[in-house]
Short mmCIF file of C-alpha atoms and ligand atoms in Angstrom, two decimals:
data_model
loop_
_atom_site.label_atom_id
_atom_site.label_comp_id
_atom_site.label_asym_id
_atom_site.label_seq_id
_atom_site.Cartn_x
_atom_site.Cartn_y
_atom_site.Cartn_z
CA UNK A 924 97.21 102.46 186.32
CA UNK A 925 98.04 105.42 188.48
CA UNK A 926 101.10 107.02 186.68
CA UNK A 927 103.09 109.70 188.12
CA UNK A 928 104.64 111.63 185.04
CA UNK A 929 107.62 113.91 185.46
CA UNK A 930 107.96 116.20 182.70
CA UNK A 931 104.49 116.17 181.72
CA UNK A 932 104.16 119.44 180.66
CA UNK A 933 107.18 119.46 178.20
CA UNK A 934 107.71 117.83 174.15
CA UNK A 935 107.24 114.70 174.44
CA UNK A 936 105.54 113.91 178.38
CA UNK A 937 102.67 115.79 176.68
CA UNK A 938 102.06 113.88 173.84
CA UNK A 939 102.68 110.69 176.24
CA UNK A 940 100.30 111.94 178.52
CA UNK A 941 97.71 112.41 175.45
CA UNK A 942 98.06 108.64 175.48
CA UNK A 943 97.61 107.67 178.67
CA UNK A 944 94.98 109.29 179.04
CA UNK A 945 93.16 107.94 175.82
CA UNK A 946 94.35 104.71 177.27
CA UNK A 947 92.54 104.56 180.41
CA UNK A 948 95.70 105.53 182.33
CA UNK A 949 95.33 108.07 185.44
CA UNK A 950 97.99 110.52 185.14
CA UNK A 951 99.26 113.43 187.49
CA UNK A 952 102.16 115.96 186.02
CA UNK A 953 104.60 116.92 187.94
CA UNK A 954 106.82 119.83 186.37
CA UNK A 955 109.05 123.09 187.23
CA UNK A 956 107.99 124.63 183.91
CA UNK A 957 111.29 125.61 183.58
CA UNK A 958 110.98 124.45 179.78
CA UNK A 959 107.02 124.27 179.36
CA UNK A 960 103.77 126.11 179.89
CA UNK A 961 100.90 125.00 182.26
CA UNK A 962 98.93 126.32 178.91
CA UNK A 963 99.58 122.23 177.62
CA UNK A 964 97.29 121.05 180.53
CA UNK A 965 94.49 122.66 178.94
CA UNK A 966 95.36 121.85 175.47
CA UNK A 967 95.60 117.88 176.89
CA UNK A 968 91.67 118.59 178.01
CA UNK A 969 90.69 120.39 174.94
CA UNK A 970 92.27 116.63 173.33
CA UNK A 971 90.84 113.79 175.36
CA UNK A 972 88.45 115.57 177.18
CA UNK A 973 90.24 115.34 180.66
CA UNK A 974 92.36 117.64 182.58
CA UNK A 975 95.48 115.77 183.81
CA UNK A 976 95.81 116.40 187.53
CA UNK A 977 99.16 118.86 188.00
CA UNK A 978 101.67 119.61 190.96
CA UNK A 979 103.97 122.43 189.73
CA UNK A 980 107.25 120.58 191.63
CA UNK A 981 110.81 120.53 191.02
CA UNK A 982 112.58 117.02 191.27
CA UNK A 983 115.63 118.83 192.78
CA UNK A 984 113.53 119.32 195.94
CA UNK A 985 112.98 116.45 197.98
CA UNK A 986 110.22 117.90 199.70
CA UNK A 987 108.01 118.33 196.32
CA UNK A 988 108.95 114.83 195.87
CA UNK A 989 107.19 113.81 199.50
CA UNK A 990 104.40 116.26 199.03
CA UNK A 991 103.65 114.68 195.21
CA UNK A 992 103.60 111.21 196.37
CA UNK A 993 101.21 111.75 199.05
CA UNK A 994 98.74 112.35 196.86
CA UNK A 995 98.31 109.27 195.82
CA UNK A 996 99.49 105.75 195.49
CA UNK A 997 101.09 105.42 191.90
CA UNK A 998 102.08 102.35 190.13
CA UNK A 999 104.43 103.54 188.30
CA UNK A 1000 106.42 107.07 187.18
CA UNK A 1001 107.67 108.14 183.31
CA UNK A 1002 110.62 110.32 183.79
CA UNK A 1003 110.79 112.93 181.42
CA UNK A 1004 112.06 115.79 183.78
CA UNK A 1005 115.65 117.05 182.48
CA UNK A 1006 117.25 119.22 181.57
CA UNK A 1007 118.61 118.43 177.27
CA UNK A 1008 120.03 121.34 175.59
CA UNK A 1009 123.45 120.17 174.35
CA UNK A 1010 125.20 123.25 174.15
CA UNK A 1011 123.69 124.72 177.39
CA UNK A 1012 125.29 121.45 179.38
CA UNK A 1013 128.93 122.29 178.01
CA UNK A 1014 128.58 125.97 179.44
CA UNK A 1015 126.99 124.76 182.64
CA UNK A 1016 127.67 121.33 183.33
CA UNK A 1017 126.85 121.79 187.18
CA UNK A 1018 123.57 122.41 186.52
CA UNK A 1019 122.97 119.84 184.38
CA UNK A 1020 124.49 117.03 186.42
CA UNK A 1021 122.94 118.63 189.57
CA UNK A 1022 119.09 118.83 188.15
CA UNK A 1023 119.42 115.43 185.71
CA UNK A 1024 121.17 113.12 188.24
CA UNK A 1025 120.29 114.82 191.49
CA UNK A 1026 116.67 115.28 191.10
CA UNK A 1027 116.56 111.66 189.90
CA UNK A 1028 118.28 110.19 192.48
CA UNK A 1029 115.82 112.56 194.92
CA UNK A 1030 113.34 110.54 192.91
CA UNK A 1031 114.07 107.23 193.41
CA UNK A 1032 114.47 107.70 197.03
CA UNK A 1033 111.44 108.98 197.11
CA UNK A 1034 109.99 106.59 195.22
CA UNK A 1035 111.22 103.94 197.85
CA UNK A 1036 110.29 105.61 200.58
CA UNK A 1037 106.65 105.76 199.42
CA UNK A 1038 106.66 102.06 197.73
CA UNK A 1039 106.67 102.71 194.16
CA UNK A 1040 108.76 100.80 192.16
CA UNK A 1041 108.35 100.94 188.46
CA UNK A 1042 110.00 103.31 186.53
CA UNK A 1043 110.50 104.32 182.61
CA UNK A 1044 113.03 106.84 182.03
CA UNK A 1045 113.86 109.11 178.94
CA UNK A 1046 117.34 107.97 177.84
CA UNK A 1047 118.60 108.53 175.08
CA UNK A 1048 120.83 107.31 171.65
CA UNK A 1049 123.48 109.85 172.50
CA UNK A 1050 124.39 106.99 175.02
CA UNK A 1051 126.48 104.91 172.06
CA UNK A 1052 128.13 107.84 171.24
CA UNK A 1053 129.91 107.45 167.65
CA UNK A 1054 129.11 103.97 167.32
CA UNK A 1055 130.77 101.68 165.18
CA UNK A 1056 128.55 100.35 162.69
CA UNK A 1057 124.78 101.26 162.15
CA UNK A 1058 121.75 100.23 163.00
CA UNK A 1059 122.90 100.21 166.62
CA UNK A 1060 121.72 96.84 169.14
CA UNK A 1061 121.09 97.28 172.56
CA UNK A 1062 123.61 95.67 173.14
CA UNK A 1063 126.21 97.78 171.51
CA UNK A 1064 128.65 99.33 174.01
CA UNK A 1065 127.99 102.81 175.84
CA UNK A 1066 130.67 105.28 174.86
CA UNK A 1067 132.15 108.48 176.52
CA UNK A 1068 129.37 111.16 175.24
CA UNK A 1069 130.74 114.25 173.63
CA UNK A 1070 128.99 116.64 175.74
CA UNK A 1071 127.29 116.51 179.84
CA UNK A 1072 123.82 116.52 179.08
CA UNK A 1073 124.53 113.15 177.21
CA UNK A 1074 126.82 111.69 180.21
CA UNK A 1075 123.81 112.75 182.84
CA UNK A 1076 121.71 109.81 180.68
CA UNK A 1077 124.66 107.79 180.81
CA UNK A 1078 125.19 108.03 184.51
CA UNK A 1079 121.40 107.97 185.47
CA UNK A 1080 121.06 104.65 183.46
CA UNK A 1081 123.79 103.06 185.47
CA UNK A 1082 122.09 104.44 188.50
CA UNK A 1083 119.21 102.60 187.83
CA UNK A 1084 120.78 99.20 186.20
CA UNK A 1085 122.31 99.19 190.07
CA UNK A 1086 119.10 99.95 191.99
CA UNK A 1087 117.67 97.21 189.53
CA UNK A 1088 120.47 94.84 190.76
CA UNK A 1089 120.52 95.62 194.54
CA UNK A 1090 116.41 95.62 194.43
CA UNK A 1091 114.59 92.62 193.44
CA UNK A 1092 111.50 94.38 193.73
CA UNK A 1093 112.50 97.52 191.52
CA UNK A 1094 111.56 97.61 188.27
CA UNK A 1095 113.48 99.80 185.27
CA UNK A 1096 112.59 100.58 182.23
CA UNK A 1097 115.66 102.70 179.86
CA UNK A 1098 113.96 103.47 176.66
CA UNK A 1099 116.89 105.37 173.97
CA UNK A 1100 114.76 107.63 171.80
CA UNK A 1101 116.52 108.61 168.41
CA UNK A 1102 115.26 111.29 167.08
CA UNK A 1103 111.80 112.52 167.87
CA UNK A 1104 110.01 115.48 165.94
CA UNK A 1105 106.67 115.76 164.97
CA UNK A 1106 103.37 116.55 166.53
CA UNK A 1107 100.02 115.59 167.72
CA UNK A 1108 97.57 115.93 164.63
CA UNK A 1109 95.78 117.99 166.19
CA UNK A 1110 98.15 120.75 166.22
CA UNK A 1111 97.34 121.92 169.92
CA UNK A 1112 100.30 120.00 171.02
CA UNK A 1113 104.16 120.24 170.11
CA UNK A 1114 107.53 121.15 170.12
CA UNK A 1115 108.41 124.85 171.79
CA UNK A 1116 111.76 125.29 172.02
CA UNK A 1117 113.04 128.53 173.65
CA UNK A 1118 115.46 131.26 171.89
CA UNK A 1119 116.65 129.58 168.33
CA UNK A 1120 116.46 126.54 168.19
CA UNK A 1121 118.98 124.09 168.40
CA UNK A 1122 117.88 120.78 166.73
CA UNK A 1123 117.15 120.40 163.06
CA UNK A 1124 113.04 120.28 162.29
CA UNK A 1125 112.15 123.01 164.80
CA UNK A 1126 115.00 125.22 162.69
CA UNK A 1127 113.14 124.00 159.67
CA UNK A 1128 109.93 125.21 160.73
CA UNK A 1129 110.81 128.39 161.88
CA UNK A 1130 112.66 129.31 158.42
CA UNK A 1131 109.16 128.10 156.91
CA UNK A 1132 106.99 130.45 159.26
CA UNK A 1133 109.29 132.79 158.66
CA UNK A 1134 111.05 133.65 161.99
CA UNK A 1135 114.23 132.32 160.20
CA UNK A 1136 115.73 133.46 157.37
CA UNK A 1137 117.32 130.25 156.13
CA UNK A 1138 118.50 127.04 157.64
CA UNK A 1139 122.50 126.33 158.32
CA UNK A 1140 123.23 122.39 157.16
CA UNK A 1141 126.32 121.72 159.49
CA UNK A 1142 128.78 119.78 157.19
CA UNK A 1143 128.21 118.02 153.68
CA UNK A 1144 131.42 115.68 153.88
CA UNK A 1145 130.32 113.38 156.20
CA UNK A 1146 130.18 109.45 154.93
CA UNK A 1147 126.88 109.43 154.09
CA UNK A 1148 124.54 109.20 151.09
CA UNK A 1149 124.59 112.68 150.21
CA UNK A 1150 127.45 114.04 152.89
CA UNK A 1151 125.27 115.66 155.50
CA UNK A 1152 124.23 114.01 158.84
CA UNK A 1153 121.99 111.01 158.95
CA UNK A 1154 119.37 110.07 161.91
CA UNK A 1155 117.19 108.43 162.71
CA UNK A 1156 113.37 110.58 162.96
CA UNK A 1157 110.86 109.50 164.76
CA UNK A 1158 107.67 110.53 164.99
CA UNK A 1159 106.76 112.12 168.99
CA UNK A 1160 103.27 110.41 169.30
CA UNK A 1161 105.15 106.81 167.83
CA UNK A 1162 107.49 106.99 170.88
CA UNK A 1163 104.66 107.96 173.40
CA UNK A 1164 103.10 104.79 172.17
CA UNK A 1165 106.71 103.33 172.95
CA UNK A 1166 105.80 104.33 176.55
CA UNK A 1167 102.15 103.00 177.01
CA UNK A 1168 103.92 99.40 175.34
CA UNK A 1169 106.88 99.40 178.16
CA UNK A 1170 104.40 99.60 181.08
CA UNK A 1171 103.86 96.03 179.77
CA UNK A 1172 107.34 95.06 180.87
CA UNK A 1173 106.03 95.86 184.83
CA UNK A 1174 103.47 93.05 184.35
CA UNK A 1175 105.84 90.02 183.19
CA UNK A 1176 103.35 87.06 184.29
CA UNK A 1177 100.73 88.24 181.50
CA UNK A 1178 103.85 89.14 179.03
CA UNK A 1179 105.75 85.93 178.86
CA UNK A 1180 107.49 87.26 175.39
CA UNK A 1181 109.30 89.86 177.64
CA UNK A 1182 112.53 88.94 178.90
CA UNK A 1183 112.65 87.80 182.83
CA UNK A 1184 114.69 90.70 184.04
CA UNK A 1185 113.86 93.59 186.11
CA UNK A 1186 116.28 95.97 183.69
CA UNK A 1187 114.72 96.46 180.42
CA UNK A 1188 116.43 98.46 177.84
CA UNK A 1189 114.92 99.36 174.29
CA UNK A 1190 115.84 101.70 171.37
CA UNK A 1191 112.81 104.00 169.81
CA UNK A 1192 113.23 104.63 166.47
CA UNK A 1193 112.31 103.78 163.19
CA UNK A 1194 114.83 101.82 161.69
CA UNK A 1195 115.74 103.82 158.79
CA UNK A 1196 118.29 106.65 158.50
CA UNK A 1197 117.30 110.33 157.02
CA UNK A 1198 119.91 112.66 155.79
CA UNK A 1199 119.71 116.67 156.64
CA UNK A 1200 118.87 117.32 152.76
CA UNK A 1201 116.44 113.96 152.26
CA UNK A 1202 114.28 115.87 155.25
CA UNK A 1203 114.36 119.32 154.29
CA UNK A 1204 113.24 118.25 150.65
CA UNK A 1205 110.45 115.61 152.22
CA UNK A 1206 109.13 118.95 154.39
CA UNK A 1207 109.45 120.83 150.77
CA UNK A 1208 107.31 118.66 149.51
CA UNK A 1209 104.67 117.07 151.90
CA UNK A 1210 103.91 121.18 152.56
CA UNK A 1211 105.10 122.68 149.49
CA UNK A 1212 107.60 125.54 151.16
CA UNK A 1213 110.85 126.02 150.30
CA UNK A 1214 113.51 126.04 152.80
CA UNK A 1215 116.53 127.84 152.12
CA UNK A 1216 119.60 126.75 153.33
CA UNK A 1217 123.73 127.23 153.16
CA UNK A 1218 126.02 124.14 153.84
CA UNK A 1219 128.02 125.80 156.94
CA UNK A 1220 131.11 123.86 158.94
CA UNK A 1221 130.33 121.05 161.07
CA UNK A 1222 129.33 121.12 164.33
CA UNK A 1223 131.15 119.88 166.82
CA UNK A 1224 130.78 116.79 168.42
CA UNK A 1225 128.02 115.79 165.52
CA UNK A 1226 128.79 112.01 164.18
CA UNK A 1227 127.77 110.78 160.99
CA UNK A 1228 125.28 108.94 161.14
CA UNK A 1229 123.25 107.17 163.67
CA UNK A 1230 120.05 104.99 163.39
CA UNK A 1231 118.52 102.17 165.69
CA UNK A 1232 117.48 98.43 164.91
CA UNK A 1233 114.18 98.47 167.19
CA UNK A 1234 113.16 94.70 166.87
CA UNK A 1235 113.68 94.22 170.40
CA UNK A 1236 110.66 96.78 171.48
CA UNK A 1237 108.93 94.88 168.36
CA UNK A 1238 109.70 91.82 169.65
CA UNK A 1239 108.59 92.24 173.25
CA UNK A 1240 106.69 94.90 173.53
CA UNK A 1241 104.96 94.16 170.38
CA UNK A 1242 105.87 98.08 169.50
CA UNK A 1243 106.41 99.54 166.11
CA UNK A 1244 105.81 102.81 164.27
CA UNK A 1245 103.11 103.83 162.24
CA UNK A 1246 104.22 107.42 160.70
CA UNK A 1247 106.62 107.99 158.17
CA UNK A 1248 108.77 111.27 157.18
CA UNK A 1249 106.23 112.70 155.50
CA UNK A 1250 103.65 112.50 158.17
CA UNK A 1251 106.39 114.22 160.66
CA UNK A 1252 106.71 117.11 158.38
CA UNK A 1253 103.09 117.77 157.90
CA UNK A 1254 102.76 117.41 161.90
CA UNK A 1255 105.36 119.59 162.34
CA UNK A 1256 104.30 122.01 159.67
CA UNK A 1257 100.64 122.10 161.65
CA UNK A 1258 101.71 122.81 164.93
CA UNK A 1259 104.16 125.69 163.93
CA UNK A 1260 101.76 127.26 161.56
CA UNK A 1261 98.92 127.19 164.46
CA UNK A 1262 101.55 128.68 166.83
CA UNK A 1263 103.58 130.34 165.12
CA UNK A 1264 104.95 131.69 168.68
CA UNK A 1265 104.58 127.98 170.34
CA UNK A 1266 102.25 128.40 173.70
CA UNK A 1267 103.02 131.76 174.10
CA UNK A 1268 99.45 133.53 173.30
P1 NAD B 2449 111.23 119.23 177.39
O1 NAD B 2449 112.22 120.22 177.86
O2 NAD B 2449 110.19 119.69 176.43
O3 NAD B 2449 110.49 118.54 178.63
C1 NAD B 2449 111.13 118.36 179.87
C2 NAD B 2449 110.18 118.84 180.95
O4 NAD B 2449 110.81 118.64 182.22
C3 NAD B 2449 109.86 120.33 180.83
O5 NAD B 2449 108.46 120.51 180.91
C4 NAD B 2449 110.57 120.97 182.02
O6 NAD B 2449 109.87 122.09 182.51
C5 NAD B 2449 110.59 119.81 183.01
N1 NAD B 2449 111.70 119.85 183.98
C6 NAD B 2449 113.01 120.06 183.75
N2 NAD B 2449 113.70 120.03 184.90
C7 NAD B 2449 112.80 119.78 185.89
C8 NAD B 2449 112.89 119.65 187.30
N3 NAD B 2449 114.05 119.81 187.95
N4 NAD B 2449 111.77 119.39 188.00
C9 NAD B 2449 110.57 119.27 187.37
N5 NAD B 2449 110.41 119.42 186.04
C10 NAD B 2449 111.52 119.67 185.31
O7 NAD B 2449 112.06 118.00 176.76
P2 NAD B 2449 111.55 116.78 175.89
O8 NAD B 2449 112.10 116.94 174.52
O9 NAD B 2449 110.11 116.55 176.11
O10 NAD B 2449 112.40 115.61 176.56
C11 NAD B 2449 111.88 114.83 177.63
C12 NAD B 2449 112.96 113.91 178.13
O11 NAD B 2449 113.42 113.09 177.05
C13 NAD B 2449 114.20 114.62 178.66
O12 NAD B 2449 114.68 113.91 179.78
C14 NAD B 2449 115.17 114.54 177.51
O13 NAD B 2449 116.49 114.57 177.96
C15 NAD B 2449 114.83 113.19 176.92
N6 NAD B 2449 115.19 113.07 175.51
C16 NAD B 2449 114.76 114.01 174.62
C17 NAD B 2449 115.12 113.91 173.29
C18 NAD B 2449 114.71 114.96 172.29
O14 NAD B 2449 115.32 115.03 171.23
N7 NAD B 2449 113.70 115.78 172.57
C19 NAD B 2449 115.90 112.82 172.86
C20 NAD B 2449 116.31 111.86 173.80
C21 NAD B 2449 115.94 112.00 175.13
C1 WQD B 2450 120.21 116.45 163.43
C2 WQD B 2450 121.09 116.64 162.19
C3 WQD B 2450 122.92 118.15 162.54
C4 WQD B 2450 120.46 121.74 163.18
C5 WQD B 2450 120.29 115.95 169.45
C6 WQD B 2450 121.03 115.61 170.73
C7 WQD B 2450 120.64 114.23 171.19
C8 WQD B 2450 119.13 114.08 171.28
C9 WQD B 2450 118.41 114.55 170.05
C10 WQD B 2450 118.37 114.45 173.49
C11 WQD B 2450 122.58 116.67 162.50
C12 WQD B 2450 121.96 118.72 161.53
C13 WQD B 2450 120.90 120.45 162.94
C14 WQD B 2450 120.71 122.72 162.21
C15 WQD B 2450 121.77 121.05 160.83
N1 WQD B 2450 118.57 114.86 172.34
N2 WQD B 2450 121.54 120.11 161.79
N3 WQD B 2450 121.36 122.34 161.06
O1 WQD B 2450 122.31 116.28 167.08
O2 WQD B 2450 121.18 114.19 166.19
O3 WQD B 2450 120.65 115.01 168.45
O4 WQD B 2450 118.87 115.86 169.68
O5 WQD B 2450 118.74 113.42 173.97
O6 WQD B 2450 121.28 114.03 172.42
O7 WQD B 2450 122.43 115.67 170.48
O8 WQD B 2450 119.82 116.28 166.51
O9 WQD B 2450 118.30 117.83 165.41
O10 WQD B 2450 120.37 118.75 166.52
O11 WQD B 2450 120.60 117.41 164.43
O12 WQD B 2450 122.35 120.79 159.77
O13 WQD B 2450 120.37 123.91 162.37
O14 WQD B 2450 120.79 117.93 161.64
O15 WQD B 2450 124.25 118.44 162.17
O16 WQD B 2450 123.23 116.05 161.42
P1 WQD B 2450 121.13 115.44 167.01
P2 WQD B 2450 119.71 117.65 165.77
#
């Protein structure tokens, strides 16, 4: 297939890309860089041997849009572009609503105009909110998010679950990913985050490389095993694979285990919950490092505890992950400690 990815260059479009690629996929980025490097491109090369094509394009513009899909006739986009710091969204919601929805509304119109009509797009499990039992369905209800970054996901799903409904010919794809950390084995590829960062193993890797002096746990009185926060971790290059298995869901006459519909939604995850303190001990010891840490108040808006039941993608798209929590914290451990400063050389 011809596959348009937005996002390419960032987390986890890279590491999808890596598999497209080694799939037999053709792939062209497009990406602001606003969160990424076009250093990834040639990291992707240095990987599977080919260069995927790039547009440096903003979504927000609808005229990058028209210029990116005359290049070519694609079969089908991923959707990673987005903006997803948390805390970022609360201080500037505008901008989050305006690049997240906007640009992908700017997308989809510009995906009609040009005849393309598959899409997968990054959602996300923030969408159930604090849900009320765990492992959370599909089918569990969506709840307010705490924060705008979550209700851009929220809204863009509906937007497409409509587009699905008024289009016969449009095909969605809304794939929740839990929690994804890791990296490619390689250690060319991973996770860069900018200024300190704000989710849990990127913290724990910079207190291990030493940029960090020690790691805050946010709360040890939740209702859970051992009082800090469960989730549920996946490993990056399992949920890229989560991406190559959806495309299956755009070719439903050689997939008859794949519901009729042209709305899929799946959760990515593994299945099993990990608490803060079961995965700084698992990166203690699959690297041998110790992590100090203090328990500090909660954060707000943080729930309990949170992890998927994924037989649906098992079911269907015949998906399922390979890597465990050890394997994430040795990935992780190998990208930071071959870039200690991410892609900046
Ligand atoms: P990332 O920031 O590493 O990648 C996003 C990429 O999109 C970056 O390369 C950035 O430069 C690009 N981008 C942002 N706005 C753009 C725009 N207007 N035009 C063009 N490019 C733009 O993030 P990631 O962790 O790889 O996440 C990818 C997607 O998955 C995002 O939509 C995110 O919300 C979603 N998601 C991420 C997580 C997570 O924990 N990482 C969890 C659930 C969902
Ligand atoms: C995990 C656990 C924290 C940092 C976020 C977004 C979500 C999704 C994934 C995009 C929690 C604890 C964390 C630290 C800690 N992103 N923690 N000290 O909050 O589950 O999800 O990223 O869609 O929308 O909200 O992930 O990695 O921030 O936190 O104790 O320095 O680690 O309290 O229990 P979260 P996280």
């Amino acid at each position: 297939m011809k596959i348009l990815v937005t996002g390419g260059c960032g987390y986890i479009g890279s590491h999808t890309v890596v598999e497209l690629i080694d799939a037999g996929h053709k792939v062209c980025i497009l990406d602001n860089l606003s969160n990424s490097s076009s250093l990834v491109l040639d990291r992707i090369e240095k990987i599977t041997g080919t260069k995927p094509e790039f547009f440096k394009g903003d979504i927000k513009s609808k005229d990058d849009l028209n210029d990116v899909f005359n290049l070519a006739n694609f079969d089908c986009v991923i959707h990673f572009a987005g903006l997803k710091a948390v805390g970022e969204s609360v201080e500037k919601p505008l901008e989050y609503y305006e690049n997240n929805v906007c640009g992908t509304i700017n997308l989809l119109q510009a995906m009609r105009e040009h005849n393309c009509n598959n899409i997968i797009f990054s959602s996300s499990a923030t969408v159930y909110g604090s849900p009320k039992s765990n492992p959370i369905f599909e089918d569990f209800p969506k709840l307010k998010a705490t924060n705008p970054y979550g209700e851009t996901k929220s809204v863009i799903e509906d937007i497409l679950i409509d587009n699905a409904k008024a289009n016969a010919n449009f095909n969605a794809v809304l794939l929740r990913y839990f929690n994804p950390i890791g990296a490619h084995k390689s250690g060319l590829i991973g996770e860069d985050p900018k200024g300190i960062p704000n989710n849990l193993m990127p913290y724990i890797t910079q207190v291990a490389v030493g940029k960090l002096e020690r790691l805050g746990v946010f709360g040890n009185d939740y209702n859970t095993v051992d009082g800090t926060g469960v989730r549920d971790y996946i490993h990056v290059v399992d949920l890229s694979l989560g991406h190559l298995a959806s495309l299956k869901c755009f070719d439903l006459d050689n997939n008859p285990q794949i519901e009729k519909s042209n709305c899929h939604i799946y959760n990515l995850g593994t299945g099993k919950g990990t608490s803060v303190l079961e995965l700084v001990d698992a990166f203690e010891s699959a690297n041998d490092i110790e992590i100090p840490y203090e328990i500090c108040p909660r954060r707000a808006g943080d729930i309990d505890e949170c992890f998927a039941n994924c037989d649906k993608a098992f079911k269907e798209l015949g998906w399922k992950t390979k890597f465990n929590i050890v394997d994430m914290a040795n990935d992780s451990w190998n990208w930071q400690i071959n870039n200690p400063q991410g892609y900046q050389l």
